[in-house]
């Protein structure tokens, strides 16, 4: 389940400086430092830690791969969102600021 559409509020968020993975799911936030959340679905191993830590921002699909549910990532507080991304054992979750700079994981 890829969520690759951009809502109207995403128009002022720059694309990631390092590009997007081939198979990804993404969500956009309207506030805070983290504005774009990207799950690299090819890198995901289905550990579920992201969904356990931040269930508003991450869910698992029928293939046991993480995705960002449409419209929910903005409801998660930023600290919990970061903890969810940091919990991924293979760093398949990438967080970006409004300018498209990667916030996590550090390059």
C-alpha positions as protocol buffer text, in pm:
chain_id: "A"
residue {
  index: 1
  type: UNK
  ca { x: 0 y: 0 z: 0 }
}
residue {
  index: 2
  type: UNK
  ca { x: 184 y: 304 z: -124 }
}
residue {
  index: 3
  type: UNK
  ca { x: 62 y: 647 z: -31 }
}
residue {
  index: 4
  type: UNK
  ca { x: 243 y: 866 z: -279 }
}
residue {
  index: 5
  type: UNK
  ca { x: -10 y: 1142 z: -334 }
}
residue {
  index: 6
  type: UNK
  ca { x: 65 y: 1489 z: -209 }
}
residue {
  index: 7
  type: UNK
  ca { x: -208 y: 1686 z: -32 }
}
residue {
  index: 8
  type: UNK
  ca { x: -245 y: 2059 z: -97 }
}
residue {
  index: 9
  type: UNK
  ca { x: -52 y: 2143 z: 221 }
}
residue {
  index: 10
  type: UNK
  ca { x: 251 y: 1953 z: 85 }
}
residue {
  index: 11
  type: UNK
  ca { x: 303 y: 2194 z: -203 }
}
residue {
  index: 12
  type: UNK
  ca { x: 531 y: 2414 z: 7 }
}
residue {
  index: 13
  type: UNK
  ca { x: 744 y: 2119 z: 126 }
}
residue {
  index: 14
  type: UNK
  ca { x: 1056 y: 2063 z: -82 }
}
residue {
  index: 15
  type: UNK
  ca { x: 1127 y: 1716 z: -220 }
}
residue {
  index: 16
  type: UNK
  ca { x: 1394 y: 1517 z: -36 }
}
residue {
  index: 17
  type: UNK
  ca { x: 1748 y: 1622 z: -129 }
}
residue {
  index: 18
  type: UNK
  ca { x: 1851 y: 1256 z: -154 }
}
residue {
  index: 19
  type: UNK
  ca { x: 1550 y: 1151 z: -365 }
}
residue {
  index: 20
  type: UNK
  ca { x: 1281 y: 895 z: -292 }
}
residue {
  index: 21
  type: UNK
  ca { x: 1311 y: 515 z: -291 }
}
residue {
  index: 22
  type: UNK
  ca { x: 1152 y: 319 z: -576 }
}
residue {
  index: 23
  type: UNK
  ca { x: 873 y: 174 z: -358 }
}
residue {
  index: 24
  type: UNK
  ca { x: 773 y: 412 z: -80 }
}
residue {
  index: 25
  type: UNK
  ca { x: 488 y: 542 z: 132 }
}
residue {
  index: 26
  type: UNK
  ca { x: 490 y: 897 z: 256 }
}
residue {
  index: 27
  type: UNK
  ca { x: 297 y: 1140 z: 468 }
}
residue {
  index: 28
  type: UNK
  ca { x: 313 y: 1514 z: 526 }
}
residue {
  index: 29
  type: UNK
  ca { x: 292 y: 1725 z: 840 }
}
residue {
  index: 30
  type: UNK
  ca { x: 175 y: 2085 z: 860 }
}
residue {
  index: 31
  type: UNK
  ca { x: 370 y: 2173 z: 1175 }
}
residue {
  index: 32
  type: UNK
  ca { x: 699 y: 2109 z: 1352 }
}
residue {
  index: 33
  type: UNK
  ca { x: 1046 y: 2041 z: 1217 }
}
residue {
  index: 34
  type: UNK
  ca { x: 958 y: 1707 z: 1055 }
}
residue {
  index: 35
  type: UNK
  ca { x: 737 y: 1777 z: 752 }
}
residue {
  index: 36
  type: UNK
  ca { x: 776 y: 1467 z: 531 }
}
residue {
  index: 37
  type: UNK
  ca { x: 778 y: 1106 z: 652 }
}
residue {
  index: 38
  type: UNK
  ca { x: 894 y: 839 z: 406 }
}
residue {
  index: 39
  type: UNK
  ca { x: 889 y: 462 z: 452 }
}
residue {
  index: 40
  type: UNK
  ca { x: 1124 y: 274 z: 217 }
}
residue {
  index: 41
  type: UNK
  ca { x: 905 y: -31 z: 161 }
}
residue {
  index: 42
  type: UNK
  ca { x: 1184 y: -225 z: -13 }
}
residue {
  index: 43
  type: UNK
  ca { x: 1399 y: -180 z: 295 }
}
residue {
  index: 44
  type: UNK
  ca { x: 1123 y: -267 z: 545 }
}
residue {
  index: 45
  type: UNK
  ca { x: 1158 y: -611 z: 708 }
}
residue {
  index: 46
  type: UNK
  ca { x: 824 y: -606 z: 888 }
}
residue {
  index: 47
  type: UNK
  ca { x: 961 y: -576 z: 1242 }
}
residue {
  index: 48
  type: UNK
  ca { x: 652 y: -370 z: 1340 }
}
residue {
  index: 49
  type: UNK
  ca { x: 843 y: -160 z: 1593 }
}
residue {
  index: 50
  type: UNK
  ca { x: 741 y: 163 z: 1419 }
}
residue {
  index: 51
  type: UNK
  ca { x: 371 y: 74 z: 1436 }
}
residue {
  index: 52
  type: UNK
  ca { x: 399 y: -28 z: 1801 }
}
residue {
  index: 53
  type: UNK
  ca { x: 578 y: 294 z: 1902 }
}
residue {
  index: 54
  type: UNK
  ca { x: 379 y: 534 z: 1680 }
}
residue {
  index: 55
  type: UNK
  ca { x: 58 y: 371 z: 1564 }
}
residue {
  index: 56
  type: UNK
  ca { x: -85 y: 699 z: 1437 }
}
residue {
  index: 57
  type: UNK
  ca { x: 203 y: 749 z: 1197 }
}
residue {
  index: 58
  type: UNK
  ca { x: 280 y: 391 z: 1091 }
}
residue {
  index: 59
  type: UNK
  ca { x: 73 y: 83 z: 1016 }
}
residue {
  index: 60
  type: UNK
  ca { x: 140 y: -256 z: 860 }
}
residue {
  index: 61
  type: UNK
  ca { x: -26 y: -378 z: 541 }
}
residue {
  index: 62
  type: UNK
  ca { x: -126 y: -728 z: 427 }
}
residue {
  index: 63
  type: UNK
  ca { x: 234 y: -792 z: 311 }
}
residue {
  index: 64
  type: UNK
  ca { x: 360 y: -703 z: 662 }
}
residue {
  index: 65
  type: UNK
  ca { x: 528 y: -388 z: 531 }
}
residue {
  index: 66
  type: UNK
  ca { x: 505 y: -51 z: 704 }
}
residue {
  index: 67
  type: UNK
  ca { x: 320 y: 238 z: 546 }
}
residue {
  index: 68
  type: UNK
  ca { x: 207 y: 588 z: 641 }
}
residue {
  index: 69
  type: UNK
  ca { x: -173 y: 596 z: 662 }
}
residue {
  index: 70
  type: UNK
  ca { x: -326 y: 887 z: 473 }
}
residue {
  index: 71
  type: UNK
  ca { x: -403 y: 1187 z: 692 }
}
residue {
  index: 72
  type: UNK
  ca { x: -278 y: 1046 z: 1023 }
}
residue {
  index: 73
  type: UNK
  ca { x: 90 y: 1142 z: 1043 }
}
residue {
  index: 74
  type: UNK
  ca { x: -2 y: 1500 z: 1133 }
}
residue {
  index: 75
  type: UNK
  ca { x: -190 y: 1371 z: 1437 }
}
residue {
  index: 76
  type: UNK
  ca { x: 120 y: 1206 z: 1588 }
}
residue {
  index: 77
  type: UNK
  ca { x: 334 y: 1428 z: 1806 }
}
residue {
  index: 78
  type: UNK
  ca { x: 681 y: 1487 z: 1666 }
}
residue {
  index: 79
  type: UNK
  ca { x: 871 y: 1315 z: 1948 }
}
residue {
  index: 80
  type: UNK
  ca { x: 666 y: 994 z: 1913 }
}
residue {
  index: 81
  type: UNK
  ca { x: 708 y: 1011 z: 1537 }
}
residue {
  index: 82
  type: UNK
  ca { x: 1087 y: 1033 z: 1575 }
}
residue {
  index: 83
  type: UNK
  ca { x: 1087 y: 745 z: 1824 }
}
residue {
  index: 84
  type: UNK
  ca { x: 889 y: 534 z: 1577 }
}
residue {
  index: 85
  type: UNK
  ca { x: 1144 y: 607 z: 1302 }
}
residue {
  index: 86
  type: UNK
  ca { x: 1438 y: 541 z: 1536 }
}
residue {
  index: 87
  type: UNK
  ca { x: 1287 y: 207 z: 1641 }
}
residue {
  index: 88
  type: UNK
  ca { x: 1319 y: 66 z: 1288 }
}
residue {
  index: 89
  type: UNK
  ca { x: 1607 y: -187 z: 1300 }
}
residue {
  index: 90
  type: UNK
  ca { x: 1695 y: -131 z: 933 }
}
residue {
  index: 91
  type: UNK
  ca { x: 1640 y: 249 z: 922 }
}
residue {
  index: 92
  type: UNK
  ca { x: 1372 y: 220 z: 652 }
}
residue {
  index: 93
  type: UNK
  ca { x: 1195 y: 532 z: 781 }
}
residue {
  index: 94
  type: UNK
  ca { x: 1328 y: 869 z: 674 }
}
residue {
  index: 95
  type: UNK
  ca { x: 1224 y: 1205 z: 815 }
}
residue {
  index: 96
  type: UNK
  ca { x: 1268 y: 1536 z: 630 }
}
residue {
  index: 97
  type: UNK
  ca { x: 1226 y: 1903 z: 715 }
}
residue {
  index: 98
  type: UNK
  ca { x: 1039 y: 2159 z: 505 }
}
residue {
  index: 99
  type: UNK
  ca { x: 1346 y: 2230 z: 292 }
}
residue {
  index: 100
  type: UNK
  ca { x: 1388 y: 1861 z: 201 }
}
residue {
  index: 101
  type: UNK
  ca { x: 1688 y: 1805 z: 431 }
}
residue {
  index: 102
  type: UNK
  ca { x: 1702 y: 1467 z: 601 }
}
residue {
  index: 103
  type: UNK
  ca { x: 1644 y: 1490 z: 976 }
}
residue {
  index: 104
  type: UNK
  ca { x: 1667 y: 1114 z: 1037 }
}
residue {
  index: 105
  type: UNK
  ca { x: 1864 y: 899 z: 988 }
}
residue {
  index: 106
  type: UNK
  ca { x: 2166 y: 1120 z: 970 }
}
residue {
  index: 107
  type: UNK
  ca { x: 2362 y: 1083 z: 648 }
}
